[in-house]
């Protein structure tokens, strides 16, 4: 379709985002074109604002505008527990649950040799620095990685590494079992087996 | 979640787009944050490029960087047929079909008194100017509006108006019937009734 090249470019940018196809991208761009010009301007400026001002927290690796992210800088968080996660976005889900009050550590990914994600591509060096720092403040590491083969592999790898560097630290991982609102009938075998193994006394 | 304000702003911008929720918006922004900085920069710049350079075609009302859009400026298109559409985006779908070789006219919306869309909010004045211009080049107006109540109402309104201003012009509307790949069994009554009424000789 003979559209102005700037519009086609913007459609291509939207279409390159995960989960958005050409048609959705067109719909979004035409929607934006119908809004006040200020909407498009603010949208573009908030993107540029990220470029100028957002970096990574020096401790946990989360996106941050300051040297330390608000969680690492917060003295009321429990600095003796570190929850290890694969991606920055996982913090969002975990914080919404409101259960965890410690600190985080963002690996950046999980091990996946077939995709070329080897240990040196993960933010592991900083994690080891945190748990071997003096004075030793960290008492527990919670491995909160996805329940997938890659996630489990990464858990095994990190467990070995942490036990070698700081054997006094307790290592835990998130419970496996039935999801809230789930249906026994439709649960897969591995989930059911995990739910049996991890059963709790009522 | 304590995220840098620039990231939250960008998430809010994405979440304000039609069909995107908070979770999808977060996913898209975190995806962008993981790309090369150039990706975000180009994305933002193509938005600003639209602000600077994209306006409307003086004839048909489609988005355009020039005074005339490429379709209106193309002498090889049939300037005697005008296809009236509700929104700029409809041109994209119709051009992909590749059947129509005439010009377009963008109304901007369809009549909807309950939503406050009255005739003066539509780009009708320009349409009348086009069909009453001398020399009279327009021979047919195709009303290609959505097969909805609002679309039909707009068709009726325009038909009356065009017949008053330029009675020599043929007014047509797109055929109603079964969609390609559709299933008789699942077609609704109105579609089936339309398919009967519009049946063609084989």
Short mmCIF file of C-alpha atoms in Angstrom, two decimals:
data_model
loop_
_atom_site.label_atom_id
_atom_site.label_comp_id
_atom_site.label_asym_id
_atom_site.label_seq_id
_atom_site.Cartn_x
_atom_site.Cartn_y
_atom_site.Cartn_z
CA UNK A 1 0.00 0.00 0.00
CA UNK A 2 1.42 3.40 -0.96
CA UNK A 3 1.79 4.93 2.50
CA UNK A 4 4.20 7.68 3.50
CA UNK A 5 7.59 6.09 4.25
CA UNK A 6 7.58 7.42 7.83
CA UNK A 7 4.32 5.60 8.51
CA UNK A 8 5.63 2.39 6.94
CA UNK A 9 8.76 2.66 9.07
CA UNK A 10 6.76 3.04 12.26
CA UNK A 11 4.52 0.10 11.26
CA UNK A 12 7.67 -1.99 10.70
CA UNK A 13 8.95 -1.03 14.15
CA UNK A 14 5.71 -2.09 15.83
CA UNK A 15 5.54 -5.28 13.73
CA UNK A 16 9.05 -6.22 14.90
CA UNK A 17 7.85 -6.43 18.52
CA UNK A 18 7.16 -9.95 19.83
CA UNK A 19 3.56 -11.05 19.40
CA UNK A 20 2.57 -8.18 17.11
CA UNK A 21 1.95 -8.93 13.44
CA UNK A 22 1.75 -6.61 10.43
CA UNK A 23 -2.02 -6.10 10.79
CA UNK A 24 -1.87 -5.26 14.50
CA UNK A 25 1.06 -2.93 13.87
CA UNK A 26 -0.95 -1.10 11.19
CA UNK A 27 -3.92 -0.81 13.54
CA UNK A 28 -1.77 0.65 16.32
CA UNK A 29 -0.05 3.16 14.06
CA UNK A 30 -3.33 4.33 12.53
CA UNK A 31 -4.71 4.65 16.04
CA UNK A 32 -1.75 6.82 17.03
CA UNK A 33 -2.12 8.92 13.89
CA UNK A 34 -5.69 9.73 14.93
CA UNK A 35 -4.69 10.92 18.40
CA UNK A 36 -3.52 14.37 19.36
CA UNK A 37 -0.03 15.09 18.09
CA UNK A 38 1.05 15.44 21.73
CA UNK A 39 0.36 11.73 22.33
CA UNK A 40 2.81 10.68 19.63
CA UNK A 41 5.33 13.26 20.81
CA UNK A 42 5.19 12.10 24.45
CA UNK A 43 5.39 8.47 23.36
CA UNK A 44 8.53 9.13 21.33
CA UNK A 45 10.05 11.26 24.08
CA UNK A 46 9.53 8.61 26.75
CA UNK A 47 11.47 6.21 24.50
CA UNK A 48 14.30 8.69 24.15
CA UNK A 49 14.14 9.32 27.92
CA UNK A 50 14.95 5.68 28.51
CA UNK A 51 17.96 5.91 26.21
CA UNK A 52 19.28 8.92 28.11
CA UNK A 53 18.62 7.91 31.66
CA UNK A 54 18.06 4.19 32.21
CA UNK A 55 20.97 1.87 33.01
CA UNK A 56 21.40 -1.18 35.24
CA UNK A 57 21.58 -1.42 39.03
CA UNK A 58 25.23 -2.03 39.97
CA UNK A 59 24.22 -4.69 42.48
CA UNK A 60 21.30 -6.72 41.15
CA UNK A 61 21.34 -5.85 37.44
CA UNK A 62 17.72 -4.59 37.30
CA UNK A 63 16.97 -1.56 35.11
CA UNK A 64 17.57 1.59 37.12
CA UNK A 65 18.00 5.33 36.74
CA UNK A 66 20.30 5.51 39.79
CA UNK A 67 23.46 3.55 40.54
CA UNK A 68 21.38 1.35 42.88
CA UNK A 69 17.79 0.34 42.06
CA UNK A 70 15.08 1.29 44.62
CA UNK A 71 14.98 -2.28 45.97
CA UNK A 72 18.75 -2.61 46.55
CA UNK A 73 18.84 0.91 48.03
CA UNK A 74 15.96 0.21 50.43
CA UNK A 75 17.28 -0.49 53.98
CA UNK A 76 13.92 -1.97 54.99
CA UNK A 77 14.29 -4.88 52.54
CA UNK A 78 15.86 -8.04 53.93
CA UNK A 79 19.44 -7.89 52.67
CA UNK A 80 20.15 -11.45 53.87
CA UNK A 81 18.02 -13.13 51.18
CA UNK A 82 18.67 -12.94 47.44
CA UNK A 83 16.11 -14.16 44.95
CA UNK A 84 17.81 -15.15 41.68
CA UNK A 85 15.67 -14.56 38.57
CA UNK A 86 16.24 -15.00 34.86
CA UNK A 87 14.90 -11.71 33.50
CA UNK A 88 14.31 -8.16 34.68
CA UNK A 89 10.59 -8.56 34.04
CA UNK A 90 10.25 -11.41 36.55
CA UNK A 91 10.71 -8.89 39.39
CA UNK A 92 7.44 -7.30 38.32
CA UNK A 93 5.49 -10.56 38.78
CA UNK A 94 7.20 -11.43 42.08
CA UNK A 95 6.73 -7.95 43.56
CA UNK A 96 3.02 -8.08 42.69
CA UNK A 97 2.74 -11.31 44.71
CA UNK A 98 3.98 -9.22 47.66
CA UNK A 99 5.40 -12.24 49.50
CA UNK A 100 9.13 -11.63 49.11
CA UNK A 101 10.86 -8.80 51.00
CA UNK A 102 14.52 -9.53 50.18
CA UNK A 103 16.75 -8.49 47.30
CA UNK A 104 16.93 -9.75 43.73
CA UNK A 105 19.61 -10.80 41.31
CA UNK A 106 18.97 -10.73 37.57
CA UNK A 107 20.87 -13.41 35.60
CA UNK A 108 19.76 -11.99 32.25
CA UNK A 109 18.81 -15.42 30.89
CA UNK A 110 18.97 -19.15 31.65
CA UNK A 111 21.59 -21.62 30.44
CA UNK A 112 20.81 -23.00 27.01
CA UNK A 113 23.86 -24.46 25.23
CA UNK A 114 21.84 -25.08 22.04
CA UNK A 115 21.09 -21.35 21.81
CA UNK A 116 24.66 -20.43 22.75
CA UNK A 117 23.73 -19.21 26.26
CA UNK A 118 26.76 -20.42 28.23
CA UNK A 119 27.53 -19.48 31.87
CA UNK A 120 29.78 -16.57 30.84
CA UNK A 121 26.77 -14.91 29.14
CA UNK A 122 24.89 -14.75 32.47
CA UNK A 123 25.36 -12.21 35.27
CA UNK A 124 26.92 -14.87 37.56
CA UNK A 125 30.18 -13.11 38.45
CA UNK A 126 28.29 -10.36 40.30
CA UNK A 127 26.20 -12.95 42.15
CA UNK A 128 29.35 -14.71 43.41
CA UNK A 129 30.79 -11.33 44.41
CA UNK A 130 27.64 -10.59 46.42
CA UNK A 131 27.66 -13.89 48.33
CA UNK A 132 31.40 -13.90 49.04
CA UNK A 133 31.57 -10.24 50.12
CA UNK A 134 32.76 -9.44 53.65
CA UNK A 135 31.02 -9.02 56.01
CA UNK A 136 28.93 -12.02 54.89
CA UNK A 137 25.33 -10.78 55.01
CA UNK A 138 23.63 -13.26 52.64
CA UNK A 139 22.03 -16.22 54.42
CA UNK A 140 19.73 -17.60 51.74
CA UNK A 141 19.58 -17.77 47.96
CA UNK A 142 16.17 -18.48 46.43
CA UNK A 143 16.41 -19.80 42.88
CA UNK A 144 13.25 -18.49 41.20
CA UNK A 145 13.80 -19.72 37.65
CA UNK A 146 11.15 -21.00 35.27
CA UNK A 147 10.14 -24.66 35.76
CA UNK A 148 11.64 -25.67 32.40
CA UNK A 149 14.59 -27.85 31.41
CA UNK A 150 16.77 -24.75 30.95
CA UNK A 151 15.62 -23.34 34.28
CA UNK A 152 16.35 -26.60 36.12
CA UNK A 153 19.77 -26.90 34.45
CA UNK A 154 20.61 -23.36 35.55
CA UNK A 155 19.46 -24.19 39.11
CA UNK A 156 21.78 -27.23 39.22
CA UNK A 157 24.71 -25.22 37.85
CA UNK A 158 24.21 -22.33 40.31
CA UNK A 159 23.68 -24.68 43.28
CA UNK A 160 27.05 -26.33 42.65
CA UNK A 161 28.76 -22.97 42.20
CA UNK A 162 27.24 -21.38 45.33
CA UNK A 163 28.00 -24.47 47.47
CA UNK A 164 31.65 -24.27 46.38
CA UNK A 165 32.00 -20.53 47.06
CA UNK A 166 29.84 -20.08 50.16
CA UNK A 167 28.84 -23.46 51.66
CA UNK A 168 27.14 -21.79 54.67
CA UNK A 169 24.40 -20.24 52.48
CA UNK A 170 21.03 -21.99 52.37
CA UNK A 171 19.86 -22.60 48.78
CA UNK A 172 16.13 -22.98 48.09
CA UNK A 173 13.89 -23.00 45.07
CA UNK A 174 10.24 -22.06 44.56
CA UNK A 175 7.69 -24.76 45.37
CA UNK A 176 6.30 -26.85 42.52
CA UNK A 177 2.64 -27.88 42.68
CA UNK A 178 -0.86 -27.12 41.49
CA UNK A 179 -1.47 -23.53 40.43
CA UNK A 180 -4.22 -21.58 42.25
CA UNK A 181 -7.54 -22.07 40.45
CA UNK A 182 -6.11 -25.02 38.54
CA UNK A 183 -8.03 -28.20 37.88
CA UNK A 184 -6.67 -31.61 38.96
CA UNK A 185 -8.25 -33.21 35.92
CA UNK A 186 -6.27 -31.06 33.52
CA UNK A 187 -2.98 -30.93 35.42
CA UNK A 188 -0.07 -32.65 33.65
CA UNK A 189 1.75 -35.63 35.20
CA UNK A 190 4.87 -33.75 36.22
CA UNK A 191 2.84 -31.07 38.03
CA UNK A 192 0.84 -33.77 39.84
CA UNK A 193 3.98 -35.72 40.76
CA UNK A 194 5.52 -32.49 42.11
CA UNK A 195 2.34 -31.73 44.05
CA UNK A 196 2.50 -35.18 45.69
CA UNK A 197 6.20 -34.91 46.52
CA UNK A 198 5.78 -31.42 47.99
CA UNK A 199 2.56 -32.14 49.89
CA UNK A 200 2.19 -30.20 53.16
CA UNK A 201 0.54 -31.15 56.49
CA UNK A 202 -2.84 -29.47 57.02
CA UNK B 1 6.82 -2.41 41.11
CA UNK B 2 9.59 0.13 41.71
CA UNK B 3 10.71 0.69 38.12
CA UNK B 4 12.44 3.79 36.76
CA UNK B 5 9.78 6.39 35.94
CA UNK B 6 10.82 6.55 32.27
CA UNK B 7 10.15 2.82 31.92
CA UNK B 8 6.79 3.13 33.67
CA UNK B 9 5.88 6.00 31.35
CA UNK B 10 6.73 3.99 28.26
CA UNK B 11 4.77 1.00 29.60
CA UNK B 12 1.78 3.33 30.14
CA UNK B 13 2.08 4.58 26.56
CA UNK B 14 2.05 1.06 25.15
CA UNK B 15 -0.78 0.02 27.50
CA UNK B 16 -2.90 2.94 26.21
CA UNK B 17 -2.90 1.45 22.70
CA UNK B 18 -6.06 -0.44 21.71
CA UNK B 19 -5.89 -4.16 22.42
CA UNK B 20 -2.71 -3.99 24.53
CA UNK B 21 -3.00 -4.55 28.27
CA UNK B 22 -0.60 -3.75 31.10
CA UNK B 23 1.11 -7.14 30.93
CA UNK B 24 1.65 -7.02 27.16
CA UNK B 25 2.91 -3.45 27.44
CA UNK B 26 5.45 -4.53 30.08
CA UNK B 27 6.57 -7.42 27.89
CA UNK B 28 7.08 -5.14 24.88
CA UNK B 29 9.00 -2.52 26.84
CA UNK B 30 11.27 -5.11 28.46
CA UNK B 31 11.83 -6.58 25.00
CA UNK B 32 12.84 -3.15 23.69
CA UNK B 33 15.12 -2.58 26.68
CA UNK B 34 17.01 -5.76 25.78
CA UNK B 35 17.60 -4.70 22.17
CA UNK B 36 20.40 -2.53 20.85
CA UNK B 37 19.97 1.09 21.88
CA UNK B 38 19.76 1.92 18.17
CA UNK B 39 16.47 0.02 17.90
CA UNK B 40 14.80 2.20 20.54
CA UNK B 41 16.34 5.32 19.02
CA UNK B 42 15.10 4.52 15.51
CA UNK B 43 11.67 3.61 16.86
CA UNK B 44 11.36 6.96 18.65
CA UNK B 45 12.73 8.85 15.67
CA UNK B 46 10.25 7.30 13.25
CA UNK B 47 7.48 8.54 15.56
CA UNK B 48 8.90 12.03 15.56
CA UNK B 49 9.35 11.77 11.77
CA UNK B 50 5.61 11.32 11.43
CA UNK B 51 4.96 14.42 13.52
CA UNK B 52 7.27 16.47 11.33
CA UNK B 53 6.34 15.24 7.92
CA UNK B 54 2.98 13.46 7.71
CA UNK B 55 -0.20 15.38 6.96
CA UNK B 56 -3.34 14.61 4.95
CA UNK B 57 -3.83 14.41 1.18
CA UNK B 58 -5.67 17.57 0.11
CA UNK B 59 -8.01 15.54 -2.12
CA UNK B 60 -8.85 12.23 -0.47
CA UNK B 61 -7.83 12.84 3.15
CA UNK B 62 -5.45 9.86 3.36
CA UNK B 63 -2.22 10.33 5.36
CA UNK B 64 0.43 11.76 3.06
CA UNK B 65 3.84 13.41 3.10
CA UNK B 66 3.06 15.37 -0.05
CA UNK B 67 0.12 17.66 -0.82
CA UNK B 68 -1.37 14.80 -2.86
CA UNK B 69 -1.09 11.17 -1.77
CA UNK B 70 0.54 8.71 -4.24
CA UNK B 71 -2.86 7.35 -5.29
CA UNK B 72 -4.46 10.74 -6.05
CA UNK B 73 -1.27 11.87 -7.80
CA UNK B 74 -1.10 8.74 -9.99
CA UNK B 75 -2.41 9.47 -13.52
CA UNK B 76 -2.74 5.74 -14.21
CA UNK B 77 -5.48 5.33 -11.58
CA UNK B 78 -9.05 5.68 -12.80
CA UNK B 79 -10.02 9.21 -11.75
CA UNK B 80 -13.67 8.63 -12.68
CA UNK B 81 -14.39 6.27 -9.76
CA UNK B 82 -14.20 7.24 -6.09
CA UNK B 83 -14.35 4.62 -3.37
CA UNK B 84 -15.65 6.16 -0.11
CA UNK B 85 -14.21 4.58 3.02
CA UNK B 86 -14.60 5.26 6.73
CA UNK B 87 -10.98 5.18 7.89
CA UNK B 88 -7.52 5.69 6.44
CA UNK B 89 -6.62 2.11 7.30
CA UNK B 90 -9.34 0.65 5.06
CA UNK B 91 -7.30 1.69 2.00
CA UNK B 92 -4.65 -0.78 3.12
CA UNK B 93 -7.10 -3.71 3.03
CA UNK B 94 -8.68 -2.64 -0.27
CA UNK B 95 -5.33 -2.07 -2.00
CA UNK B 96 -4.18 -5.54 -0.93
CA UNK B 97 -7.25 -7.02 -2.66
CA UNK B 98 -5.87 -5.39 -5.83
CA UNK B 99 -9.30 -5.18 -7.49
CA UNK B 100 -9.91 -1.45 -7.35
CA UNK B 101 -7.93 0.96 -9.55
CA UNK B 102 -9.79 4.22 -8.87
CA UNK B 103 -9.38 6.91 -6.21
CA UNK B 104 -10.41 6.93 -2.56
CA UNK B 105 -12.14 9.30 -0.21
CA UNK B 106 -11.65 9.02 3.55
CA UNK B 107 -14.68 10.08 5.62
CA UNK B 108 -12.78 9.77 8.90
CA UNK B 109 -15.61 7.84 10.59
CA UNK B 110 -19.20 6.71 10.12
CA UNK B 111 -22.32 8.47 11.39
CA UNK B 112 -23.15 7.54 14.98
CA UNK B 113 -25.43 10.07 16.70
CA UNK B 114 -25.15 8.21 20.03
CA UNK B 115 -21.38 8.75 19.99
CA UNK B 116 -21.76 12.32 18.78
CA UNK B 117 -20.50 11.59 15.25
CA UNK B 118 -22.77 13.88 13.22
CA UNK B 119 -22.38 14.66 9.47
CA UNK B 120 -20.32 17.81 10.16
CA UNK B 121 -17.67 15.64 11.86
CA UNK B 122 -17.11 13.66 8.65
CA UNK B 123 -15.03 14.71 5.63
CA UNK B 124 -18.17 15.14 3.47
CA UNK B 125 -17.64 18.73 2.27
CA UNK B 126 -14.54 17.68 0.31
CA UNK B 127 -16.41 14.75 -1.21
CA UNK B 128 -19.17 17.04 -2.50
CA UNK B 129 -16.53 19.42 -3.84
CA UNK B 130 -14.92 16.53 -5.74
CA UNK B 131 -18.15 15.32 -7.35
CA UNK B 132 -19.42 18.80 -8.27
CA UNK B 133 -16.08 20.06 -9.63
CA UNK B 134 -15.93 21.16 -13.29
CA UNK B 135 -15.09 19.48 -15.57
CA UNK B 136 -17.18 16.64 -14.10
CA UNK B 137 -14.83 13.64 -14.15
CA UNK B 138 -16.45 11.43 -11.51
CA UNK B 139 -18.82 8.81 -12.95
CA UNK B 140 -19.21 6.39 -10.04
CA UNK B 141 -19.09 6.49 -6.26
CA UNK B 142 -18.54 3.16 -4.51
CA UNK B 143 -19.64 3.25 -0.87
CA UNK B 144 -17.27 0.82 0.87
CA UNK B 145 -18.40 1.20 4.46
CA UNK B 146 -18.59 -1.54 7.07
CA UNK B 147 -21.74 -3.71 6.94
CA UNK B 148 -22.98 -2.38 10.30
CA UNK B 149 -25.95 -0.23 11.31
CA UNK B 150 -23.73 2.87 11.40
CA UNK B 151 -22.22 1.98 8.02
CA UNK B 152 -25.64 1.48 6.44
CA UNK B 153 -26.95 4.73 7.93
CA UNK B 154 -23.96 6.59 6.51
CA UNK B 155 -24.58 4.96 3.10
CA UNK B 156 -28.21 6.14 3.10
CA UNK B 157 -27.20 9.66 4.14
CA UNK B 158 -24.48 9.95 1.49
CA UNK B 159 -26.67 8.46 -1.24
CA UNK B 160 -29.31 11.13 -0.67
CA UNK B 161 -26.70 13.88 -0.58
CA UNK B 162 -24.90 12.73 -3.75
CA UNK B 163 -28.17 12.27 -5.66
CA UNK B 164 -29.11 15.86 -4.79
CA UNK B 165 -25.76 17.36 -5.78
CA UNK B 166 -24.80 15.25 -8.79
CA UNK B 167 -27.72 13.07 -9.95
CA UNK B 168 -25.77 11.78 -13.00
CA UNK B 169 -23.29 9.88 -10.81
CA UNK B 170 -23.80 6.14 -10.39
CA UNK B 171 -23.75 5.12 -6.71
CA UNK B 172 -22.85 1.54 -5.79
CA UNK B 173 -21.97 -0.33 -2.67
CA UNK B 174 -19.83 -3.43 -2.05
CA UNK B 175 -21.56 -6.79 -2.49
CA UNK B 176 -22.90 -8.56 0.57
CA UNK B 177 -22.71 -12.35 0.69
CA UNK B 178 -20.76 -15.31 1.98
CA UNK B 179 -17.11 -14.64 2.78
CA UNK B 180 -14.52 -16.75 0.94
CA UNK B 181 -13.74 -19.89 2.96
CA UNK B 182 -16.90 -19.38 5.01
CA UNK B 183 -19.23 -22.18 6.03
CA UNK B 184 -22.94 -22.10 5.16
CA UNK B 185 -23.75 -23.87 8.40
CA UNK B 186 -22.23 -21.10 10.52
CA UNK B 187 -23.32 -18.09 8.46
CA UNK B 188 -25.80 -15.77 10.19
CA UNK B 189 -29.29 -15.16 8.79
CA UNK B 190 -28.60 -11.67 7.45
CA UNK B 191 -25.52 -12.85 5.57
CA UNK B 192 -27.50 -15.75 4.08
CA UNK B 193 -30.41 -13.49 3.16
CA UNK B 194 -27.98 -11.08 1.48
CA UNK B 195 -26.32 -13.97 -0.35
CA UNK B 196 -29.71 -15.06 -1.71
CA UNK B 197 -30.72 -11.56 -2.77
CA UNK B 198 -27.39 -10.92 -4.46
CA UNK B 199 -27.12 -14.33 -6.16
CA UNK B 200 -25.38 -14.31 -9.55
CA UNK B 201 -25.90 -16.40 -12.69
CA UNK B 202 -23.22 -19.05 -13.18
#
